[in-house]
XYZ file of N, CA and C in Angstrom:
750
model
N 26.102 -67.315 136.175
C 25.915 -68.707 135.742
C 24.822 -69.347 136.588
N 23.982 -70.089 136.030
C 22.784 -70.830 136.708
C 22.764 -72.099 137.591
N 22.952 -72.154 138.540
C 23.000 -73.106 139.613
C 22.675 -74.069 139.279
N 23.761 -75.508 139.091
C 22.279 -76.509 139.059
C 21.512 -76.938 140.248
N 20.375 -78.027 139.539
C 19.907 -78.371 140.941
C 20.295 -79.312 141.917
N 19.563 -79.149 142.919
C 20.048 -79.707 143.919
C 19.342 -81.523 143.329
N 20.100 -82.557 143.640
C 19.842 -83.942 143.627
C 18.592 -84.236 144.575
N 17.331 -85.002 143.932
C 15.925 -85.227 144.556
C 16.052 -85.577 145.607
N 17.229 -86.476 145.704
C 17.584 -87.262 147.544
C 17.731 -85.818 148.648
N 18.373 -85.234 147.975
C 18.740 -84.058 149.362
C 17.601 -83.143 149.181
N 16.409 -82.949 147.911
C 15.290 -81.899 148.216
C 14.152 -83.134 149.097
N 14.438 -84.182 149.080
C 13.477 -84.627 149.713
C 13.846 -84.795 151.073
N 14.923 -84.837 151.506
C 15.555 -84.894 152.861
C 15.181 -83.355 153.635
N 15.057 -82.388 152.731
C 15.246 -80.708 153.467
C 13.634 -80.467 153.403
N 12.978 -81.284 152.566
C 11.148 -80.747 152.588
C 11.048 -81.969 154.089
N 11.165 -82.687 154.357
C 10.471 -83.169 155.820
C 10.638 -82.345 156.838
N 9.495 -82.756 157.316
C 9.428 -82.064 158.677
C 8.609 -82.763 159.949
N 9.035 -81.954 161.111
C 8.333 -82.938 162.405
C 6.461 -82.590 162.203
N 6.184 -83.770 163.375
C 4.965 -83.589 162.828
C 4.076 -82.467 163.471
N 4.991 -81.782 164.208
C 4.444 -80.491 164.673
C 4.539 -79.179 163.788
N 5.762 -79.208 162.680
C 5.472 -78.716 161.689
C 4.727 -79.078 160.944
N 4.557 -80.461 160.272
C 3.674 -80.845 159.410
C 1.918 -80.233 159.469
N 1.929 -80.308 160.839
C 0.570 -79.990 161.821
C 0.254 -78.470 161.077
N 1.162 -77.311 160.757
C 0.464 -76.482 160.083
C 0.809 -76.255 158.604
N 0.721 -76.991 157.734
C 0.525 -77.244 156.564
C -1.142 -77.998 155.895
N -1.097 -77.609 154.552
C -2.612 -78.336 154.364
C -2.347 -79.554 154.592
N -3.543 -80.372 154.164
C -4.007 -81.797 154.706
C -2.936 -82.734 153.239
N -3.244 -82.126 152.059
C -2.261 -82.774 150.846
C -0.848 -82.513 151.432
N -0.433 -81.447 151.896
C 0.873 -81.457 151.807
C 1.395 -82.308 152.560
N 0.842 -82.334 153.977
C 1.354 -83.459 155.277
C 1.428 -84.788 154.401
N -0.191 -85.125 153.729
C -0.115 -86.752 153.107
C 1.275 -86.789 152.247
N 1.577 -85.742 151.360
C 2.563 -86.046 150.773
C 3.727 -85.890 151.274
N 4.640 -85.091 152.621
C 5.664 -84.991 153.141
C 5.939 -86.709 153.771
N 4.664 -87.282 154.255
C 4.477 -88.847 154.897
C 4.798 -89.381 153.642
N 4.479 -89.295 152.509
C 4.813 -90.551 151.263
C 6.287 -90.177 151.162
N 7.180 -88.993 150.744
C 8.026 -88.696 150.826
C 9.220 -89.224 152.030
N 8.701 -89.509 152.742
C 9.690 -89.650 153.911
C 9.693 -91.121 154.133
N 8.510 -92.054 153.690
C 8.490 -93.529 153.535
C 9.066 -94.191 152.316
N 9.427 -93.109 151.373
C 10.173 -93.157 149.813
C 8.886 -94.014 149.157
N 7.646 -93.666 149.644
C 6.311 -94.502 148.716
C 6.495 -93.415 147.986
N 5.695 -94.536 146.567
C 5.353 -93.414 144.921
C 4.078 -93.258 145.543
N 3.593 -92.060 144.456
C 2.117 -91.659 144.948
C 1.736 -91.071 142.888
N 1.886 -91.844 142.502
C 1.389 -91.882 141.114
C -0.419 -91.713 141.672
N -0.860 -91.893 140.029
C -2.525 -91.114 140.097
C -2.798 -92.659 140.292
N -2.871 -93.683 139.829
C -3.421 -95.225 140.332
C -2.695 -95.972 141.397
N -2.632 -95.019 142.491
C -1.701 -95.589 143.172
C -2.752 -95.616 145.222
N -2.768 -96.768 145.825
C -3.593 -96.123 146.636
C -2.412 -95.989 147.927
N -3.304 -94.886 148.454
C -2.288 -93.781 149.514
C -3.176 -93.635 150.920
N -4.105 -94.628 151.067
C -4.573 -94.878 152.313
C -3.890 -94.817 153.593
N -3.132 -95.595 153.690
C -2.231 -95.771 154.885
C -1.404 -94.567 155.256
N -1.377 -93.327 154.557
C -1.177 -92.088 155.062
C -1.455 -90.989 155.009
N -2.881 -91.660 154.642
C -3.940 -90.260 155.403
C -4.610 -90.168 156.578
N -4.715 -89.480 157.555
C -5.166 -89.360 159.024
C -6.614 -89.248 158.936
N -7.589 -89.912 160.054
C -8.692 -88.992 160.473
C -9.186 -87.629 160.222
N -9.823 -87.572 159.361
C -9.904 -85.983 159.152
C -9.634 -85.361 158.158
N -8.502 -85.729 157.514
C -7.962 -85.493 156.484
C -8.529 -85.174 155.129
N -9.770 -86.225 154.982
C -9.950 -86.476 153.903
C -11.121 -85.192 153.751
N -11.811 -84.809 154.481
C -12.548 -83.587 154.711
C -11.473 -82.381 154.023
N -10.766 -82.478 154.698
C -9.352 -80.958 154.609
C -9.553 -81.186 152.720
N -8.652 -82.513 152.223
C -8.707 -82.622 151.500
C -9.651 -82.121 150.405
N -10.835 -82.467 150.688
C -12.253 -82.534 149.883
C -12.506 -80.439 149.528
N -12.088 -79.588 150.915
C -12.176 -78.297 151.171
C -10.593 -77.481 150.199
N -9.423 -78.582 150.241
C -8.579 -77.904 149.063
C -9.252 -78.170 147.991
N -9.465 -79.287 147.134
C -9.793 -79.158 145.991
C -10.780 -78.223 145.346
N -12.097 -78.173 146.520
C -13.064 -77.201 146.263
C -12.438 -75.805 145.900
N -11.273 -75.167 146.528
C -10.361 -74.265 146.483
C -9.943 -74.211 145.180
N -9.224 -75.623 144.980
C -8.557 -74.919 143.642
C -9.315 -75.481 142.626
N -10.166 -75.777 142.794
C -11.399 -75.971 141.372
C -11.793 -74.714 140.896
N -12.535 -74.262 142.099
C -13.002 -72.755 142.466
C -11.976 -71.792 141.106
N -10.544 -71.743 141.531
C -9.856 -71.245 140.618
C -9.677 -71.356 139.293
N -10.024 -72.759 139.134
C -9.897 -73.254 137.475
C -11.116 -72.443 137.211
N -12.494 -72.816 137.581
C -13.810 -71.896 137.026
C -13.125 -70.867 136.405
N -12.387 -70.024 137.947
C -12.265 -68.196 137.362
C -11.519 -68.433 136.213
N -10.510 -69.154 136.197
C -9.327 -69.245 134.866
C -10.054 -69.585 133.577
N -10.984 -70.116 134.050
C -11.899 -70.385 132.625
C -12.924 -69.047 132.004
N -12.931 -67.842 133.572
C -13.492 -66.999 132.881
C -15.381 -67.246 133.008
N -15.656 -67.700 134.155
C -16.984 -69.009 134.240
C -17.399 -67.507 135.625
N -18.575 -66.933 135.511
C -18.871 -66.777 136.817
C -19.631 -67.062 137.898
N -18.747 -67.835 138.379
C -19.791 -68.449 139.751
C -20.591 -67.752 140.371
N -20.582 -66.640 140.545
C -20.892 -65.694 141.687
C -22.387 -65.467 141.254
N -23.289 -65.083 139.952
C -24.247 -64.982 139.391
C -24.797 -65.673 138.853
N -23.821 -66.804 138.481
C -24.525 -67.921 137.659
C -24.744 -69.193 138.391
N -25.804 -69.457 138.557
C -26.567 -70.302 139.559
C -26.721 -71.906 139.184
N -26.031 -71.934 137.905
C -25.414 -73.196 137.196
C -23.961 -73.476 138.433
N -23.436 -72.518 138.382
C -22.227 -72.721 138.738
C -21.919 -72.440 139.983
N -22.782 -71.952 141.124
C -22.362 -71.633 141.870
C -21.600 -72.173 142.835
N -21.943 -73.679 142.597
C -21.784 -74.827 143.924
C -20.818 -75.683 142.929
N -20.696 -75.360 141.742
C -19.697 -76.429 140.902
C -18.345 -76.583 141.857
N -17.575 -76.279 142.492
C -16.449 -75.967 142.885
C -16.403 -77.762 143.801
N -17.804 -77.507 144.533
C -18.021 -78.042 145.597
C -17.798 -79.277 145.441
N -19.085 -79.600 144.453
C -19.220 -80.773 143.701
C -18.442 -81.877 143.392
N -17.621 -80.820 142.771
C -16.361 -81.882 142.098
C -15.621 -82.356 143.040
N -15.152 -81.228 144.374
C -14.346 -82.116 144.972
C -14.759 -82.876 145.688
N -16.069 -82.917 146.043
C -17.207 -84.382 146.279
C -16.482 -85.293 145.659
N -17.078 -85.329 144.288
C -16.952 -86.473 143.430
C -15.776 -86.989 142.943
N -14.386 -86.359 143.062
C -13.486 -86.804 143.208
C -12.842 -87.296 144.194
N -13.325 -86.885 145.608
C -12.360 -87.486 147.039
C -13.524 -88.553 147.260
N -14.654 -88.771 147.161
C -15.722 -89.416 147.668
C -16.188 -90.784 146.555
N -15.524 -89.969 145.318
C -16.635 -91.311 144.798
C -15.160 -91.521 143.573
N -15.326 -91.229 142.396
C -14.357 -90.909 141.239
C -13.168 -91.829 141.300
N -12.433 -90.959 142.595
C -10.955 -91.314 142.745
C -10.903 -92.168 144.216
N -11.932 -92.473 144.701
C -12.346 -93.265 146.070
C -11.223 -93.964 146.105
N -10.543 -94.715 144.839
C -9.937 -96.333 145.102
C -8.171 -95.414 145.979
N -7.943 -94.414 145.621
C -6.771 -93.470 146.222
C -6.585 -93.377 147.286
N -7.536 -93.143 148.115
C -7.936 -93.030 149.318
C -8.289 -94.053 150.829
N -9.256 -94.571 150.472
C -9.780 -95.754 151.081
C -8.730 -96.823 150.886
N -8.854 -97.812 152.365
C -7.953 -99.107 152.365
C -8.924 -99.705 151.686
N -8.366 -101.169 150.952
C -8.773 -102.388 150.209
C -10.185 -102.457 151.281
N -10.843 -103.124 150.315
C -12.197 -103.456 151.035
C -12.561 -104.804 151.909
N -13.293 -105.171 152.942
C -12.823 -106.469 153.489
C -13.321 -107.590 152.705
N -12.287 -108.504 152.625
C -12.819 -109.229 151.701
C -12.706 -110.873 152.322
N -13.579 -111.471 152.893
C -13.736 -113.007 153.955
C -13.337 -113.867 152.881
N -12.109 -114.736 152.979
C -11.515 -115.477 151.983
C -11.945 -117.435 152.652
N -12.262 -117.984 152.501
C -12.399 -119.243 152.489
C -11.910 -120.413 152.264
N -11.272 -121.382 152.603
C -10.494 -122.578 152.447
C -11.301 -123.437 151.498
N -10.685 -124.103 150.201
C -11.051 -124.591 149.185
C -11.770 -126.000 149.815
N -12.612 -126.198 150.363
C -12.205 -127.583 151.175
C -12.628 -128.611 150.218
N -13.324 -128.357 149.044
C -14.060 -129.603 148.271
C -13.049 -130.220 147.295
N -12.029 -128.810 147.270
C -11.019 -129.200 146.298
C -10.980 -128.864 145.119
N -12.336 -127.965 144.582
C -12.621 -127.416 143.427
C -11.481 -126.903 142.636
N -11.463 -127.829 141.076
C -10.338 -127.092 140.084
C -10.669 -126.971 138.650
N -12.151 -126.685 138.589
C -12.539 -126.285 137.757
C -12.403 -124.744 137.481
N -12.415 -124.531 135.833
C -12.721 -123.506 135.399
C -14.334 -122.432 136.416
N -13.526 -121.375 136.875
C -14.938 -120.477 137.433
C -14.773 -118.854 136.751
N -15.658 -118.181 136.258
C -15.813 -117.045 135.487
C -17.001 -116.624 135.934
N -16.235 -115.209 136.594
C -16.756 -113.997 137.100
C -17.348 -112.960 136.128
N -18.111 -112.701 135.823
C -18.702 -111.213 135.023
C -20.100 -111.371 134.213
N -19.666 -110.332 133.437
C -19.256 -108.942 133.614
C -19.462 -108.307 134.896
N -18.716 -107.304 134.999
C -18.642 -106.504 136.415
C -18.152 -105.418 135.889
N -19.716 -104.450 135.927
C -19.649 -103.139 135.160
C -18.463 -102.167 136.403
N -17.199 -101.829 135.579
C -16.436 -101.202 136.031
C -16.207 -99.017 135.558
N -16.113 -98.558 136.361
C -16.030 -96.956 135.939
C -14.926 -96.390 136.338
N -13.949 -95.819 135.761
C -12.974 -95.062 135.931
C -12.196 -94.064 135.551
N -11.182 -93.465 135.396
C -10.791 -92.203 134.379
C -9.489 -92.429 134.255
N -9.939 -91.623 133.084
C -8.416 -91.870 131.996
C -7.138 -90.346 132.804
N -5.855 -91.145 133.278
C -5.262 -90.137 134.103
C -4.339 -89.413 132.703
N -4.627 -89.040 131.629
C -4.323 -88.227 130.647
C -5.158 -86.897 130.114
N -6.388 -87.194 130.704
C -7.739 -86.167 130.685
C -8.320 -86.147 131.526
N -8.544 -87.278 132.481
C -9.619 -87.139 133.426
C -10.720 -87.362 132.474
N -10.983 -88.126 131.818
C -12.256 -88.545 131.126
C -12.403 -89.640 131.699
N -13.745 -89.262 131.650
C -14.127 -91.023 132.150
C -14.095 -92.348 131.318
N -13.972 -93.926 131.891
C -13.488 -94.876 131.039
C -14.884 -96.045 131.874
N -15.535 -96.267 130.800
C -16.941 -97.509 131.036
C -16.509 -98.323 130.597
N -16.499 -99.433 131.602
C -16.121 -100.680 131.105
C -16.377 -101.851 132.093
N -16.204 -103.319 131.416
C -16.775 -104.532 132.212
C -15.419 -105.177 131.836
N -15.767 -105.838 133.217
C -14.338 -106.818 133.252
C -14.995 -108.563 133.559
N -14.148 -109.583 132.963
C -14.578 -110.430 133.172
C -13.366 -111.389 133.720
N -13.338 -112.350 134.884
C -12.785 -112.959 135.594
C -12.591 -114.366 135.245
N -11.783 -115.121 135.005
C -11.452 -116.466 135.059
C -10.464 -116.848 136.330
N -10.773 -117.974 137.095
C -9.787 -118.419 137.989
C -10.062 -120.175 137.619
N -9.018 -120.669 137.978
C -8.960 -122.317 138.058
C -7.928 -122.283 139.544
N -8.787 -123.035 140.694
C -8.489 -122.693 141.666
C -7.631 -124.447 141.811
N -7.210 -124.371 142.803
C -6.661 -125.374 143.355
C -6.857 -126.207 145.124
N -6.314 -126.659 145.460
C -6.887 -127.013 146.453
C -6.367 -126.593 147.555
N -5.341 -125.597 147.703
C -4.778 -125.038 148.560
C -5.361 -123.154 148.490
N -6.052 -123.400 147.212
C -6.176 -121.641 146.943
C -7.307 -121.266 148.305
N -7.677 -120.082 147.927
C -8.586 -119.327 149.196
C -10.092 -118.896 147.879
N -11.028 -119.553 148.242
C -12.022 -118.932 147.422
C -12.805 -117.669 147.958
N -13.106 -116.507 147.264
C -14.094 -114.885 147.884
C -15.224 -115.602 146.899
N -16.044 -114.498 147.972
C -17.497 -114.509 147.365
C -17.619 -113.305 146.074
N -18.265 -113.730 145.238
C -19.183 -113.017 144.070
C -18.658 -111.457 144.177
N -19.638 -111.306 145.304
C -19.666 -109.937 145.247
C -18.342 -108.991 146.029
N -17.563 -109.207 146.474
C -15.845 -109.484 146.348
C -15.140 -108.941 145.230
N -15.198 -109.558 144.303
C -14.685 -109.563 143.028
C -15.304 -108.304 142.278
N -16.613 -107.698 142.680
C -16.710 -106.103 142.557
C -16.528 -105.603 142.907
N -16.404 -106.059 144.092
C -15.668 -104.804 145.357
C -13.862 -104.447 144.813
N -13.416 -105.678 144.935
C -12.086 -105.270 144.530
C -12.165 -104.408 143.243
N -12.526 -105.114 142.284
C -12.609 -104.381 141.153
C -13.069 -103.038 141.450
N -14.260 -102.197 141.725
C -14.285 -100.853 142.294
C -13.478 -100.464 142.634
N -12.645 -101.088 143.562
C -11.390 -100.349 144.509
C -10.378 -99.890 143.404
N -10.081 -100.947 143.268
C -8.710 -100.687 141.857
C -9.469 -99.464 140.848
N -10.252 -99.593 140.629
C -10.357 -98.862 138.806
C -10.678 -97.590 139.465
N -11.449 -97.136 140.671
C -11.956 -95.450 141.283
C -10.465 -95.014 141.486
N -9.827 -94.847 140.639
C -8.614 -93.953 140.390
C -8.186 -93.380 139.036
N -7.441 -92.362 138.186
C -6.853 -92.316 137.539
C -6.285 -92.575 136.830
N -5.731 -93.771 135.787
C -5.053 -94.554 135.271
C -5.776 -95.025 134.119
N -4.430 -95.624 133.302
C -4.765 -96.592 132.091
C -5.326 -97.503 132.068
N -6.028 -98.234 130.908
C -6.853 -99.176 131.201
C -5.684 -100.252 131.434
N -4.171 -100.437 130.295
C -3.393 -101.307 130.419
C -2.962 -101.663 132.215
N -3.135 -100.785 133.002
C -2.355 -100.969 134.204
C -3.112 -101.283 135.044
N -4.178 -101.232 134.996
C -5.848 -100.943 135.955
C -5.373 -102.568 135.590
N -5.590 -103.404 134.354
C -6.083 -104.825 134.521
C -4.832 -105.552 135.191
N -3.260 -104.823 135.356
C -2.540 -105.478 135.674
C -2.316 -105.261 137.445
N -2.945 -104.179 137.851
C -2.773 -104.167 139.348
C -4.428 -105.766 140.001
N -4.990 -105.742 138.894
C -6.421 -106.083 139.611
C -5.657 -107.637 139.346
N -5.391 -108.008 138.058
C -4.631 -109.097 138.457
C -3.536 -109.662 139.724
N -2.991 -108.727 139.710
C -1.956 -108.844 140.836
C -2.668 -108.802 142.409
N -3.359 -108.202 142.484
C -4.315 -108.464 144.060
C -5.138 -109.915 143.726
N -5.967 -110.134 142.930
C -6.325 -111.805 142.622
C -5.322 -112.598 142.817
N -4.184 -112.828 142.103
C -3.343 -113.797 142.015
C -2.884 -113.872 144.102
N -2.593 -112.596 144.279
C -2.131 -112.556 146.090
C -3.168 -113.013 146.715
N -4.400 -112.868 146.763
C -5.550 -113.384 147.522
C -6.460 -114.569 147.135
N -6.445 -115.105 146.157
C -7.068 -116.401 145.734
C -5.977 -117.294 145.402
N -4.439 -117.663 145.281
C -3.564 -118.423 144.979
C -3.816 -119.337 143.847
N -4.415 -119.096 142.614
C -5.313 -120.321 141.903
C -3.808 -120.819 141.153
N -4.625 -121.989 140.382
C -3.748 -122.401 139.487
C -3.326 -121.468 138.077
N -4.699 -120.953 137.841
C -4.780 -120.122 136.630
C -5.758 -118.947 136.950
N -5.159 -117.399 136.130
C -5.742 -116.560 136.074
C -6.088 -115.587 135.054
N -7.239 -115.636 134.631
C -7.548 -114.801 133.571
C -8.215 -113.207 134.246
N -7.919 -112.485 132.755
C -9.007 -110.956 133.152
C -9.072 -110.590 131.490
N -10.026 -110.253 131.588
C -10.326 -109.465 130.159
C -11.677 -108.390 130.558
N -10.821 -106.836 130.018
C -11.173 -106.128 130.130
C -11.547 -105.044 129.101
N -13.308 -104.657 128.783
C -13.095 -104.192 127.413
C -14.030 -102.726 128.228
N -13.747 -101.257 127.524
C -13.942 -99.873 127.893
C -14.243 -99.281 127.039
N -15.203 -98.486 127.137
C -15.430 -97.122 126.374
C -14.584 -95.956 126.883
N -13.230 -95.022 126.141
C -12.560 -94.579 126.965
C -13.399 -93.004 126.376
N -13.899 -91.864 127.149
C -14.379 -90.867 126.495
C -13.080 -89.593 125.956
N -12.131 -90.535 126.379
C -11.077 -88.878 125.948
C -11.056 -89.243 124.393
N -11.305 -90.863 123.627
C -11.813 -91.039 122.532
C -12.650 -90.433 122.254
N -13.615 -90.496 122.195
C -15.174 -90.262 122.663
C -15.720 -88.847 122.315
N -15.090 -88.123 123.817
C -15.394 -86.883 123.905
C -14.416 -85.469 123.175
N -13.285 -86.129 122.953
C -12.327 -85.024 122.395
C -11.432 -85.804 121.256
N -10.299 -84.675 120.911
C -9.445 -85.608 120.297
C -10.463 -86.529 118.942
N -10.000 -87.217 118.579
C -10.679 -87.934 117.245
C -12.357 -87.989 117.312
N -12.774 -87.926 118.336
C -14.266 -88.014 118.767
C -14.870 -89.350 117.780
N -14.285 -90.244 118.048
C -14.411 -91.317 117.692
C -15.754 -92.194 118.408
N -16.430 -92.158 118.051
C -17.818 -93.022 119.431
C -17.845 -94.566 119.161
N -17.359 -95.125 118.345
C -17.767 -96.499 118.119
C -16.497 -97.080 118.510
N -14.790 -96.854 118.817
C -13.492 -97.110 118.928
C -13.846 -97.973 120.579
N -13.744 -99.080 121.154
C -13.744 -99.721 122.675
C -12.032 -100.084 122.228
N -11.728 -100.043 123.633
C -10.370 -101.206 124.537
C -10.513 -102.369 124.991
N -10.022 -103.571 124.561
C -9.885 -104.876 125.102
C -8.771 -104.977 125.247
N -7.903 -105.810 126.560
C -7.326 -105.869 126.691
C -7.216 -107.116 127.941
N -6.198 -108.205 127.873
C -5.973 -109.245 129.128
C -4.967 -109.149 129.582
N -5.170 -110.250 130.419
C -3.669 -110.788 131.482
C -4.464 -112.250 131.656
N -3.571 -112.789 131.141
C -3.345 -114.538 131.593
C -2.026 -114.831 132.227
N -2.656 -115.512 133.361
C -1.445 -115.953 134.122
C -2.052 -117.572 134.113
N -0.172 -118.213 134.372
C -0.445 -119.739 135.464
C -0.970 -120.600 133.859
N -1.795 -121.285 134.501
C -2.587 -122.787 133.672
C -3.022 -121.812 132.089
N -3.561 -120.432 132.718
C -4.305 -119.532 131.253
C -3.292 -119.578 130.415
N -2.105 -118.948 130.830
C -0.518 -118.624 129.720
C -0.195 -119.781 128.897
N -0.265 -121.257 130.024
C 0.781 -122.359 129.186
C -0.268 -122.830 128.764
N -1.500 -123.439 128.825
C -2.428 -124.065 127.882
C -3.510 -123.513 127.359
N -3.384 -123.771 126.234
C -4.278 -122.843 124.791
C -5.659 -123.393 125.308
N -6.104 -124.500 124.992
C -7.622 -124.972 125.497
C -8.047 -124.504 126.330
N -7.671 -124.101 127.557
C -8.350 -123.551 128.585
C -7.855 -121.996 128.557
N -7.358 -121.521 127.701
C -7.627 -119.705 127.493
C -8.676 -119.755 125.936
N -8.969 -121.222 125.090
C -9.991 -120.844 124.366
C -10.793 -120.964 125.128
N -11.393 -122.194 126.192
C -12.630 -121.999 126.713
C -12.622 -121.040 127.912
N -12.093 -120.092 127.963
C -12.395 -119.354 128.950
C -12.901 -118.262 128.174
N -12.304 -117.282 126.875
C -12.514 -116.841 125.813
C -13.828 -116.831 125.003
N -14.236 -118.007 124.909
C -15.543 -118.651 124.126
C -16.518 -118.711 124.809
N -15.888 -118.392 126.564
C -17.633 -118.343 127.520
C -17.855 -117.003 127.362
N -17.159 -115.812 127.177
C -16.880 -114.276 127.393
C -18.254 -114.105 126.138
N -19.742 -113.324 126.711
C -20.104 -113.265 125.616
C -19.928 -112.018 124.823
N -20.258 -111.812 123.878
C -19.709 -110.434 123.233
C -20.500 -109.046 123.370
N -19.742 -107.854 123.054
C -20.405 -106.754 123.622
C -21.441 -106.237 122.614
N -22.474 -106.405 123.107
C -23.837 -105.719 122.534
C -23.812 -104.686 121.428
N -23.945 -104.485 120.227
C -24.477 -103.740 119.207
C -25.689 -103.120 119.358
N -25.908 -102.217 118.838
C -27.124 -101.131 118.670
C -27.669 -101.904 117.404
């Protein structure tokens, strides 16, 4: 008769280890025995900064090259002669620990917040702010601009311009849906600017459309989050709406 399994609480209690064991394991496994033992999720849009070490991210960058390396062979691809491919392995895990999936990795970016002092509570709109990211169902990539509304108040904290790309970069260089991407980026705005009202509207070219599957090329994603003053009054989510200009035709 077939054993069942053991309950996740007690396999996650018997995989920790000290950090002198941890010490000879790869660089992923330690990051993940540390998320495990803090009971943090480590989903693909999820950032996991705070427990990765010095160094790490190198180790890191040298597994993936590893098991990329392997997908090639599984694909039957030969690196070894083919001078297309020789360094592909490398590459990718460049462009995924370094640039791609950056927002995973790296802490939030610094961002100098400012005391409202004039009292400003007007309508202010941020964008477009050409955003790039991937779809965590393919790993296709997802092009897209996001556009910002805040109505601040007089207690809120105003960032500068270029802030509001930074964050945005941070959030979207990960894995994930476009639906969740606009609801984490909301949720860091609303914590760091306190406004009265908050808009986002976010529209994408997703390529797993695109490139596979229906191969659809003309199909985009729009999608918002209104919070605060945006939710309860219609006039000021039309004029925030009606400044948004529309996306360019061929």
């Amino acid at each position: 008769m077939a054993r069942n399994s053991p309950p996740a609480a007690d396999t996650a209690s018997r995989i920790l280890r000290s950090e002198e064991e941890l010490a000879q394991l790869p660089a992923s496994e330690r990051i993940r025995q540390r998320l495990v033992a803090a009971d943090r999720r480590y989903h693909a849009n999820d950032n996991i900064a705070a427990f990765v070490r010095a160094g790490e991210i190198e180790e890191l960058k040298a597994e993936v090259q590893a098991r990329m390396q392997e997908v090639l062979r599984a694909l039957v691809i030969d690196t070894d002669s083919d001078h297309n491919t020789n360094e592909t392995a490398q590459r990718v895990a460049r462009m995924y620990v370094d640039e791609v999936f950056r927002g995973r990795y790296v802490p939030m970016p610094a961002v100098t917040e400012f005391p409202n002092a004039e009292r400003l509570n007007e309508l202010m709109i941020v964008g477009p702010i050409t955003v790039r990211s991937a779809c965590s169902h393919h790993m296709c990539p997802i092009f897209g601009r996001v556009w910002i509304g805040v109505l601040p108040n007089e207690h809120s904290n105003l960032i500068g311009l270029s802030k509001y790309a930074r964050i945005c970069d941070w959030i979207m260089s990960r894995p994930q849906i476009q639906e969740e991407a606009v609801t984490m980026l909301a949720n860091e705005l609303q914590q760091r600017v306190r406004p009265d009202g908050l808009a986002i509207v976010m529209e994408a070219d997703h390529f797993c459309m695109h490139w596979r599957g229906v191969k659809d090329t003309d199909s985009a994603m729009v999608n918002s989050v209104m919070r605060g003053a945006f939710l309860k009054d219609a006039n000021l989510r039309r004029e925030f709406l009606s400044l948004l200009p529309r996306k360019h035709t061929a």
